[in-house]
Tab-separated table of C-alpha atoms and ligand atoms in Angstrom:
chain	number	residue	atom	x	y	z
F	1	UNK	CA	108.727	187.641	-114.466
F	2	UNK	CA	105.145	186.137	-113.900
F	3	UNK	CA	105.091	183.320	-111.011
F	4	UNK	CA	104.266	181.088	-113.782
F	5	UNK	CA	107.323	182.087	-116.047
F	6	UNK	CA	109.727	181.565	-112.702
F	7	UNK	CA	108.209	177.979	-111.935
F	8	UNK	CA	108.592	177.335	-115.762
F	9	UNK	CA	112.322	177.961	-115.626
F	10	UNK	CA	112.485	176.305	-111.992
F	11	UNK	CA	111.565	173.228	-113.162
F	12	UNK	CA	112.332	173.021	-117.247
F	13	UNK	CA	114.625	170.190	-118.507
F	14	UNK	CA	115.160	171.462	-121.934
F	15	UNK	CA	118.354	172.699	-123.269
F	16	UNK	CA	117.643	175.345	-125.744
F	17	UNK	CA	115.376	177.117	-122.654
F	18	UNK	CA	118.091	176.485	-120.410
F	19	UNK	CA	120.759	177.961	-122.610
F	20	UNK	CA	119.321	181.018	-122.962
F	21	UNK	CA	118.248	182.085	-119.743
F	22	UNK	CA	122.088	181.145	-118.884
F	23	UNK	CA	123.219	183.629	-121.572
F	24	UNK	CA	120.595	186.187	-120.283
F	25	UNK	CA	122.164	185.916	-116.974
F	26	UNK	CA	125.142	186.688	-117.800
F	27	UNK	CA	124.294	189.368	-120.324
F	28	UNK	CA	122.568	190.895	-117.100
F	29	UNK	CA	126.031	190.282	-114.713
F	30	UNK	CA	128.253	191.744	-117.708
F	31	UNK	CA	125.930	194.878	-117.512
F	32	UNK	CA	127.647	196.009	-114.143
F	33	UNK	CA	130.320	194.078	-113.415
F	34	UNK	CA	131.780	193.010	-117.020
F	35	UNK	CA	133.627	189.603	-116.503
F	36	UNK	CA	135.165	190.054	-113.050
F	37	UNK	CA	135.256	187.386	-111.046
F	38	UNK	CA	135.403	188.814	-107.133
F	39	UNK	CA	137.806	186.544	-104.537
F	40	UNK	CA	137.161	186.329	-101.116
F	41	UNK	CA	138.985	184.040	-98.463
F	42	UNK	CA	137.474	181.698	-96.303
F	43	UNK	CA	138.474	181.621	-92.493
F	44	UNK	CA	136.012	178.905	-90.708
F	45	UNK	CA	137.049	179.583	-87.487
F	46	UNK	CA	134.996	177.089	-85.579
F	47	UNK	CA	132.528	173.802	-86.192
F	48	UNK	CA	131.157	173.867	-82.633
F	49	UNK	CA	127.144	174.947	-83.195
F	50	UNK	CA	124.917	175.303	-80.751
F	51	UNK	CA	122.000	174.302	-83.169
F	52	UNK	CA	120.518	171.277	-84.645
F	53	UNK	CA	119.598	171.750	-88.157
F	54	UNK	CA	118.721	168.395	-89.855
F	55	UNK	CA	120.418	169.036	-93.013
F	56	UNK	CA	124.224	170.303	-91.426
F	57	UNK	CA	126.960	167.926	-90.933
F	58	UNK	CA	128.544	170.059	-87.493
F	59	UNK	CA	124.975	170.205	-86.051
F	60	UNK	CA	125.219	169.897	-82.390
F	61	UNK	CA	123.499	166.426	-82.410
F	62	UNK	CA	126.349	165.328	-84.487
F	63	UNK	CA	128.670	163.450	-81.697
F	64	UNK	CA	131.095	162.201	-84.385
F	65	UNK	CA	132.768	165.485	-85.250
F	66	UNK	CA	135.988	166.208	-83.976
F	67	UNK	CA	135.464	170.324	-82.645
F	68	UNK	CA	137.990	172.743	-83.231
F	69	UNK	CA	138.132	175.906	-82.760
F	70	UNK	CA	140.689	178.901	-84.067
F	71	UNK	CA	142.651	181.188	-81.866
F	72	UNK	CA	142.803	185.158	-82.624
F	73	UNK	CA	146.526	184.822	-83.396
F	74	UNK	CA	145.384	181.712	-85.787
F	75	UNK	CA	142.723	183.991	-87.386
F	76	UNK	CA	145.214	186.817	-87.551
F	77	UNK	CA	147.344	184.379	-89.170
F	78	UNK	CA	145.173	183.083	-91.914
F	79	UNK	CA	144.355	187.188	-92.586
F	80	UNK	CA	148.316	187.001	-93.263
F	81	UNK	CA	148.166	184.376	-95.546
F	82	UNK	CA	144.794	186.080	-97.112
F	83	UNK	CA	146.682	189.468	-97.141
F	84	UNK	CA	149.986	188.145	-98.987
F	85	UNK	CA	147.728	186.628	-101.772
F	86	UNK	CA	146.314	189.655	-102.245
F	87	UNK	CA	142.655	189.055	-100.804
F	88	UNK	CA	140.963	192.352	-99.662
F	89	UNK	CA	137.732	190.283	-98.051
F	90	UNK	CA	137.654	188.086	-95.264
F	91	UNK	CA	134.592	186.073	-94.128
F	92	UNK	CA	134.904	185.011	-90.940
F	93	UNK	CA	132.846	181.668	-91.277
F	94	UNK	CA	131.791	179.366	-87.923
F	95	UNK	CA	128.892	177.654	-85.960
F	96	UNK	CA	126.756	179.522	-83.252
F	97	UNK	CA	129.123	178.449	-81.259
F	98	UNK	CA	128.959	180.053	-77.221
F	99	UNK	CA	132.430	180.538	-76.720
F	100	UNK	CA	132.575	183.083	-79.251
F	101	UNK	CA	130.410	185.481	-77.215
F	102	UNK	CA	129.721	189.204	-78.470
F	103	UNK	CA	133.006	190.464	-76.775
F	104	UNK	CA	134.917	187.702	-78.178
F	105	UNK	CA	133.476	188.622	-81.715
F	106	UNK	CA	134.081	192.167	-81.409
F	107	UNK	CA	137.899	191.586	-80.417
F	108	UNK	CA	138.725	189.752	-83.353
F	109	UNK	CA	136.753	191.785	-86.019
F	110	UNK	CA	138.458	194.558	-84.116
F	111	UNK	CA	141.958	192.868	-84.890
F	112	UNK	CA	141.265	192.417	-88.394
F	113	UNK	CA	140.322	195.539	-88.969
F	114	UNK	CA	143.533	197.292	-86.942
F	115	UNK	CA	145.979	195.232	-89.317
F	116	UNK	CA	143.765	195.777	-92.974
F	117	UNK	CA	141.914	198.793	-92.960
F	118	UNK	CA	140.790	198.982	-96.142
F	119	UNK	CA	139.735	194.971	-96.207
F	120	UNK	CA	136.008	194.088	-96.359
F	121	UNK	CA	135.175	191.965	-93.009
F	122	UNK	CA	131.973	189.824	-93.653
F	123	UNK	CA	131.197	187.706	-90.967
F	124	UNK	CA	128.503	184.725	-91.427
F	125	UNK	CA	128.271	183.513	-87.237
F	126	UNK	CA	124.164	183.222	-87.525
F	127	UNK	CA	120.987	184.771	-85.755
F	128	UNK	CA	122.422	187.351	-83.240
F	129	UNK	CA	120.247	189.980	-81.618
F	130	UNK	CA	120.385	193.715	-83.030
F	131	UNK	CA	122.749	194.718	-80.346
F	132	UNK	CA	125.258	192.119	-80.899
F	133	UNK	CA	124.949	192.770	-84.775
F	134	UNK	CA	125.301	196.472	-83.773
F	135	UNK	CA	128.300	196.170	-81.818
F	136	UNK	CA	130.295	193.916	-84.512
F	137	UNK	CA	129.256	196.656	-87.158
F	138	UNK	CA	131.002	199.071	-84.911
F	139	UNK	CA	133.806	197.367	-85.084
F	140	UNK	CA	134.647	197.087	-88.836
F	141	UNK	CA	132.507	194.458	-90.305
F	142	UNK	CA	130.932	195.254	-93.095
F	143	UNK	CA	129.063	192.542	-94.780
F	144	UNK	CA	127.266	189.454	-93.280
F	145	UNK	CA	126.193	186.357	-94.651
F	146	UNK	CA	122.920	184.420	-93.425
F	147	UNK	CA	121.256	182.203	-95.713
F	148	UNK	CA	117.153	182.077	-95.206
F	149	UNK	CA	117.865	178.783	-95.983
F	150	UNK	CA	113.681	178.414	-97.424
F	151	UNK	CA	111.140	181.052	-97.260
F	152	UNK	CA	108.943	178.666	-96.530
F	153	UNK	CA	107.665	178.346	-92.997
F	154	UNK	CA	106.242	174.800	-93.165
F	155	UNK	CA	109.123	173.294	-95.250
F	156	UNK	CA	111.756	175.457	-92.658
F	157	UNK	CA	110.181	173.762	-90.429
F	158	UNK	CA	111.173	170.379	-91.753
F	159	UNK	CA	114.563	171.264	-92.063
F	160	UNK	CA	115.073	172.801	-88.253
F	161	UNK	CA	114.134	171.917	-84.709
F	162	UNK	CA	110.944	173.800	-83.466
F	163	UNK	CA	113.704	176.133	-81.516
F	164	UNK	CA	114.540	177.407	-84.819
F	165	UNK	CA	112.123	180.238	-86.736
F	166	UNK	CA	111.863	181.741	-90.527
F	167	UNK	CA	110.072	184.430	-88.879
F	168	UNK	CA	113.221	185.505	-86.630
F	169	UNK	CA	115.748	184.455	-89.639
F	170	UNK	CA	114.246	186.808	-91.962
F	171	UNK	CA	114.221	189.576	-88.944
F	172	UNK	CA	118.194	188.724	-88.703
F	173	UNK	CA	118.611	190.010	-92.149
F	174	UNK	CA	115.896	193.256	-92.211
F	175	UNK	CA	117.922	194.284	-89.216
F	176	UNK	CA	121.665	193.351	-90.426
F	177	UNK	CA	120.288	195.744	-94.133
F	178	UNK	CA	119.052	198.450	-91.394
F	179	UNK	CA	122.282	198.453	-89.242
F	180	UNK	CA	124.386	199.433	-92.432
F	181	UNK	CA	125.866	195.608	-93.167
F	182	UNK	CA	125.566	194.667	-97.301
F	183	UNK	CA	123.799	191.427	-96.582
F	184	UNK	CA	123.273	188.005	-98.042
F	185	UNK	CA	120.549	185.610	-97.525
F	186	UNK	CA	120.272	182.536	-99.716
F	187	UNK	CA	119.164	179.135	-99.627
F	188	UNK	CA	120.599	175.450	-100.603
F	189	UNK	CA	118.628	173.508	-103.848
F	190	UNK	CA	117.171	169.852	-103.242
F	191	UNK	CA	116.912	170.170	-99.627
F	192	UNK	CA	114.374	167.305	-98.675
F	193	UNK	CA	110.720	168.252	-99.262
F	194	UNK	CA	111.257	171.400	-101.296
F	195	UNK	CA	109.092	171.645	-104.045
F	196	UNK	CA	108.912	174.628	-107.455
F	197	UNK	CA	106.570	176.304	-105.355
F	198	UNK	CA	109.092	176.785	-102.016
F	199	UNK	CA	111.811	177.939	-104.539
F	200	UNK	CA	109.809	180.774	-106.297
F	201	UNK	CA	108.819	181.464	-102.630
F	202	UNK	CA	112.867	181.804	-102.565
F	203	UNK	CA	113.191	184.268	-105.469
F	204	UNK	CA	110.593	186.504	-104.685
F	205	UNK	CA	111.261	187.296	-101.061
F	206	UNK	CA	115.117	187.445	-102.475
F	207	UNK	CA	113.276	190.068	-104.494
F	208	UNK	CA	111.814	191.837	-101.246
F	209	UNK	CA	114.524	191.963	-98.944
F	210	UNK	CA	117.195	192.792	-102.263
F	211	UNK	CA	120.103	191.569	-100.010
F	212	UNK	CA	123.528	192.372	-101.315
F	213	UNK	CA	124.570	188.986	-101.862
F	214	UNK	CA	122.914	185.962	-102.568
F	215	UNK	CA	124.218	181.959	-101.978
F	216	UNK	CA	122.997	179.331	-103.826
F	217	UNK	CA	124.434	175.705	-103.604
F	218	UNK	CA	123.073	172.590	-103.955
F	219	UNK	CA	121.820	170.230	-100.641
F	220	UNK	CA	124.784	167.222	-100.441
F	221	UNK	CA	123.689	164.623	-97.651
F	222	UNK	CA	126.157	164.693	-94.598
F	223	UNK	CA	126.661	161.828	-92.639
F	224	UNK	CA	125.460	160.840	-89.337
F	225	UNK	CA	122.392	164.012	-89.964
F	226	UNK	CA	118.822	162.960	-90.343
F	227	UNK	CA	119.425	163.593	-93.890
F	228	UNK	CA	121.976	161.382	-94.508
F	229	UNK	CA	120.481	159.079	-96.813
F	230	UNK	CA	118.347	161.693	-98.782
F	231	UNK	CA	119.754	162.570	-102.641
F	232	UNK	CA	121.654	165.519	-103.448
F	233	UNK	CA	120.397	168.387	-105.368
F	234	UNK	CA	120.340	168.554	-108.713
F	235	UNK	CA	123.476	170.698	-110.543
F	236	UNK	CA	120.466	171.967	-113.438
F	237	UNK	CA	118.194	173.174	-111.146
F	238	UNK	CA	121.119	174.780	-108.728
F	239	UNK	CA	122.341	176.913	-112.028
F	240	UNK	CA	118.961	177.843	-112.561
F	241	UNK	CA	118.331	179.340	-109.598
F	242	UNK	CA	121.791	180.916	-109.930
F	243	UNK	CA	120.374	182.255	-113.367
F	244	UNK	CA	116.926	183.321	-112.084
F	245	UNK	CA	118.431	184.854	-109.174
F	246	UNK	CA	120.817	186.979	-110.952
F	247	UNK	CA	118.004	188.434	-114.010
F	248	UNK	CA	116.112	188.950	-110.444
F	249	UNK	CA	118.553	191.003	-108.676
F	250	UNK	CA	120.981	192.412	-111.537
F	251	UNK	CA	123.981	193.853	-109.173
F	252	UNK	CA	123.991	191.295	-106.588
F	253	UNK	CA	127.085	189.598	-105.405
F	254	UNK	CA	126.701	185.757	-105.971
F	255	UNK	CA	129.380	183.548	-105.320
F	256	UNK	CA	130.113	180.437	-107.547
F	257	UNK	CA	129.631	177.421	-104.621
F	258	UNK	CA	131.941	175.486	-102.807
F	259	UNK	CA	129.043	172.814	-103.004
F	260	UNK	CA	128.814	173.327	-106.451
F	261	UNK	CA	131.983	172.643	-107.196
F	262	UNK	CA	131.752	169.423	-105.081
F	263	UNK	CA	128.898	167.810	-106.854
F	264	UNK	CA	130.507	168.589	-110.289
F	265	UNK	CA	133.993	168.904	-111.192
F	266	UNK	CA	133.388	172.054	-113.091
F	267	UNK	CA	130.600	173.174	-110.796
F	268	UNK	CA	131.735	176.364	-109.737
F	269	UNK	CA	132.711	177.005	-113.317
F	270	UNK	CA	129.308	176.484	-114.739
F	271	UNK	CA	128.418	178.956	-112.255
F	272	UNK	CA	129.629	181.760	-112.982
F	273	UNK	CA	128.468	180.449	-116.466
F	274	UNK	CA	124.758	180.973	-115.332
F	275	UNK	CA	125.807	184.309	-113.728
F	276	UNK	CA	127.724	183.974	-110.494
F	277	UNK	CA	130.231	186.543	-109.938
F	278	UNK	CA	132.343	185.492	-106.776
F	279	UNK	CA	134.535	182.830	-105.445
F	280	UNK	CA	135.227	182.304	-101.749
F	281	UNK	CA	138.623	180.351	-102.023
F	282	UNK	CA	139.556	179.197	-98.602
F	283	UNK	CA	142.354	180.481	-96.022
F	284	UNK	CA	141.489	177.992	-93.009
F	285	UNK	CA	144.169	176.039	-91.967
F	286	UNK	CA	144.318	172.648	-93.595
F	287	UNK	CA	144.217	171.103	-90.253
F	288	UNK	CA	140.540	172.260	-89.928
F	289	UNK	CA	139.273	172.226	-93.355
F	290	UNK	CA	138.577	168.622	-92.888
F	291	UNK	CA	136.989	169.026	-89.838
F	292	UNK	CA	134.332	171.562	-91.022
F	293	UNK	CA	132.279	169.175	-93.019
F	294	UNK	CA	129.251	170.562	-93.683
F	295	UNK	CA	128.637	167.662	-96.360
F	296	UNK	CA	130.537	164.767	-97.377
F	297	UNK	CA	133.609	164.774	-100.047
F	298	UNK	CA	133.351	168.418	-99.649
F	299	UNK	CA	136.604	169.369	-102.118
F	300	UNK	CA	139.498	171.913	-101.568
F	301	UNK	CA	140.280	170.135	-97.902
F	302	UNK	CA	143.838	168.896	-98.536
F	303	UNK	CA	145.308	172.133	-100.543
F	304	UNK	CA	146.981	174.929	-98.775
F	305	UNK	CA	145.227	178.640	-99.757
F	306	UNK	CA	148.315	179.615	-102.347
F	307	UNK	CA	147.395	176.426	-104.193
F	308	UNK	CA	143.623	177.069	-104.039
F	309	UNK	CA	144.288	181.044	-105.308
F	310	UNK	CA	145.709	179.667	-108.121
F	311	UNK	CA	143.722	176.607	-108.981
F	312	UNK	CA	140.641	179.000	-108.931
F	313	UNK	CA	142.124	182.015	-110.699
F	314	UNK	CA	143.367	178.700	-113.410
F	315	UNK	CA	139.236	177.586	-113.777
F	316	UNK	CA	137.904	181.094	-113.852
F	317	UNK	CA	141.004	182.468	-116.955
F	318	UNK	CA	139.947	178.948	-118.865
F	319	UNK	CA	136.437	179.708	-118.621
F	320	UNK	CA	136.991	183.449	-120.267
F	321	UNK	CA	136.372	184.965	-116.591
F	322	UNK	CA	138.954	188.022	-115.110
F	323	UNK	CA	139.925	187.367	-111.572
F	324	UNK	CA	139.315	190.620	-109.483
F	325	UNK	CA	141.372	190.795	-106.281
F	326	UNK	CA	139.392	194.190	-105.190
F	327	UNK	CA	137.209	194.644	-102.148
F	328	UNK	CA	134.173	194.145	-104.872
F	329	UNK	CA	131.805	195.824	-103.176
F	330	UNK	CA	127.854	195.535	-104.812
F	331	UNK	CA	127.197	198.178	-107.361
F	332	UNK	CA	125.247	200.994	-106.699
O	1	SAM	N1	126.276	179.238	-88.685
O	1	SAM	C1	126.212	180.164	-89.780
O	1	SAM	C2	124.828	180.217	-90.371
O	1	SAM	O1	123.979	179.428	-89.928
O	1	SAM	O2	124.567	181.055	-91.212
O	1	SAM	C3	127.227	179.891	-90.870
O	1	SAM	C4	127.625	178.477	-91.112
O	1	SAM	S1	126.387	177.489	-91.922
O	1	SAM	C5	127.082	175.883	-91.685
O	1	SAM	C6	126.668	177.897	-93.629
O	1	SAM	C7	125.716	177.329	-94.662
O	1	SAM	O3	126.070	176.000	-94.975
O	1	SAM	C8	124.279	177.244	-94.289
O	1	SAM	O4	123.637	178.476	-94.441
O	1	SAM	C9	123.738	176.160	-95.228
O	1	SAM	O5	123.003	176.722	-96.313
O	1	SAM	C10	125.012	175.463	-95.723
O	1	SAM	N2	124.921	174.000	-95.490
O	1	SAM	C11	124.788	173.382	-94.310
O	1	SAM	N3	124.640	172.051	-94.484
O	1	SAM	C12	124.661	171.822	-95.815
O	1	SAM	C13	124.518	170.669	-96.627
O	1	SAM	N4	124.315	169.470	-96.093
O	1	SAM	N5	124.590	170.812	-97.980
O	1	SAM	C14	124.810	172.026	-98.528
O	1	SAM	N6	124.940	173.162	-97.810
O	1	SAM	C15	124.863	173.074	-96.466
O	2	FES	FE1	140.852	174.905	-103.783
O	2	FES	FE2	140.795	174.521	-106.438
O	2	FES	S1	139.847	176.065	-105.276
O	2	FES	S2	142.014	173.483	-104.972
């Protein structure tokens, strides 16, 4: 597509348009993986975060969040839990947070890996130097998830202290790609001071780096964060770029939003609608599901993960959608 057919779909409001770039999405996702709908469980094993980003509700600045932080037998219990519902991923979700150093990482991917061999490990812990990446690789993870967030230097710059680079994100995921990992990049729609132009800036270095996996949720103000009064994205334009992102990269793993579903009831369902192909039920303990508040009235806090495996597999069946509990690894 033409930069001027992508901003057209970025930013149309009509129906008819919108319909059938939806159904070209999915005609595109049905292409290689029919109507499977990939699980993964969510472990967020820690809200500490050494950074400051304006938008995220565990920032560092944040002094209203109550920390937590998992132990390895915790962890190893959620895998349990993961393992007996018949999960074969794991993403091993958290803050940059320092107590987790390299050797820490690499014992509890290490772990995982002893007890599930033939699991997929992704682990989404932020900018790490190639060594550190290297190491965890090395000891069974596979995938990694790291949002660019906007491929935009002057509006990432509006979103993140001046500590904080595109620049060195982007380098984070050419070097995860050239270790071996599948990767995922992705960013978050109606951040503050995005614009059509910063999203198609989005899609097409999506379409340069061809990561693995791609995550796409709406922006949903958290409290006590610079942003907290700014308005939430807008569901539309979040399904589009769902949609756009999909015809862009045809086998790419994209997961249907916890965000999504937050801001609409049948958020996630509409996106696998517009082409999503994933859902990242979570495993954490409900004890610190709360507590990892990225955004406010973030859903799925007060269920335990049997309830949530079968709420989701519930949405996806009504929606005409096969769960999948394989590894679903991207086709080749
Ligand atoms: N620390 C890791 C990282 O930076 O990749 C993983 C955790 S980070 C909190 C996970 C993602 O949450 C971010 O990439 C961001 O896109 C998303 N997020 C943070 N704050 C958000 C908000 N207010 N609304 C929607 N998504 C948000
Ligand atoms: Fe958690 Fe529905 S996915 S309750």
């Amino acid at each position: 597509m033409t930069d001027a057919e992508l901003l057209h779909y970025i930013v149309t409001g009509d129906p008819d348009e919108t319909k059938d770039l939806f159904a070209q999405a999915r005609n595109v996702r049905e292409r290689y993986y029919g109507n499977a709908v990939y699980f993964r469980g969510l472990i967020e094993f820690t809200n500490y975060c050494k950074n400051d980003c304006f938008y995220c509700g565990i920032r560092a600045g944040n002094k209203r969040v109550e920390r937590y932080r998992l132990s390895l037998e915790r962890i190893l219990q959620c895998c349990a839990m993961g393992d007996m519902l018949g999960y074969k991923t794991f993403v091993l979700q958290g803050g940059e947070d320092p107590f987790f150093t390299d050797e820490r990482i690499v014992e509890i991917v290490t772990a995982v890996r002893a007890a599930y061999p033939d699991h997929a490990i992704t682990l989404s812990i932020g900018e790490k130097d190639r060594g550190s990446y290297e190491k965890f690789f090395e000891a069974g993870a596979n995938r990694y998830l790291l949002r660019h967030e906007t491929a935009n230097d002057a509006h990432y710059a509006k979103l993140h202290p001046v500590s904080m680079s595109l620049a060195y994100r982007k380098r984070c995921l050419f070097t995860l790609k050239d270790i071996g990992y599948q990767a995922g990049a992705g960013f978050m729609v109606g951040t503050p001071f995005q614009t059509p132009h910063t999203l198609l800036e989005d899609l097409r270095f999506l379409e340069e780096l061809k990561p693995a996996m791609v995550g796409i949720g709406p922006f949903i103000p958290a409290a006590d964060t610079p942003f907290s009064a700014e308005a939430q994205g807008d569901i539309e334009q979040t399904l589009r770029m769902v949609a756009l992102s999909r015809i862009l990269l045809p086998k790419a793993l994209i997961p249907a939003t916890t965000a999504l579903g937050t801001i609409s009831s049948r958020g996630r369902e509409r996106g696998l609608m517009a082409g999503a192909n994933v859902v990242m039920p979570n495993l954490s303990p409900k004890a610190a599901r709360k507590l990892y508040a990225l955004y406010d009235n973030k859903i799925c806090t007060g269920d335990e993960a049997a309830e949530c495996r079968l709420c989701m597999e519930g949405r996806i069946r009504s929606f005409g959608f096969v769960p999948d509990m394989r590894r679903g690894d991207a086709a080749v």
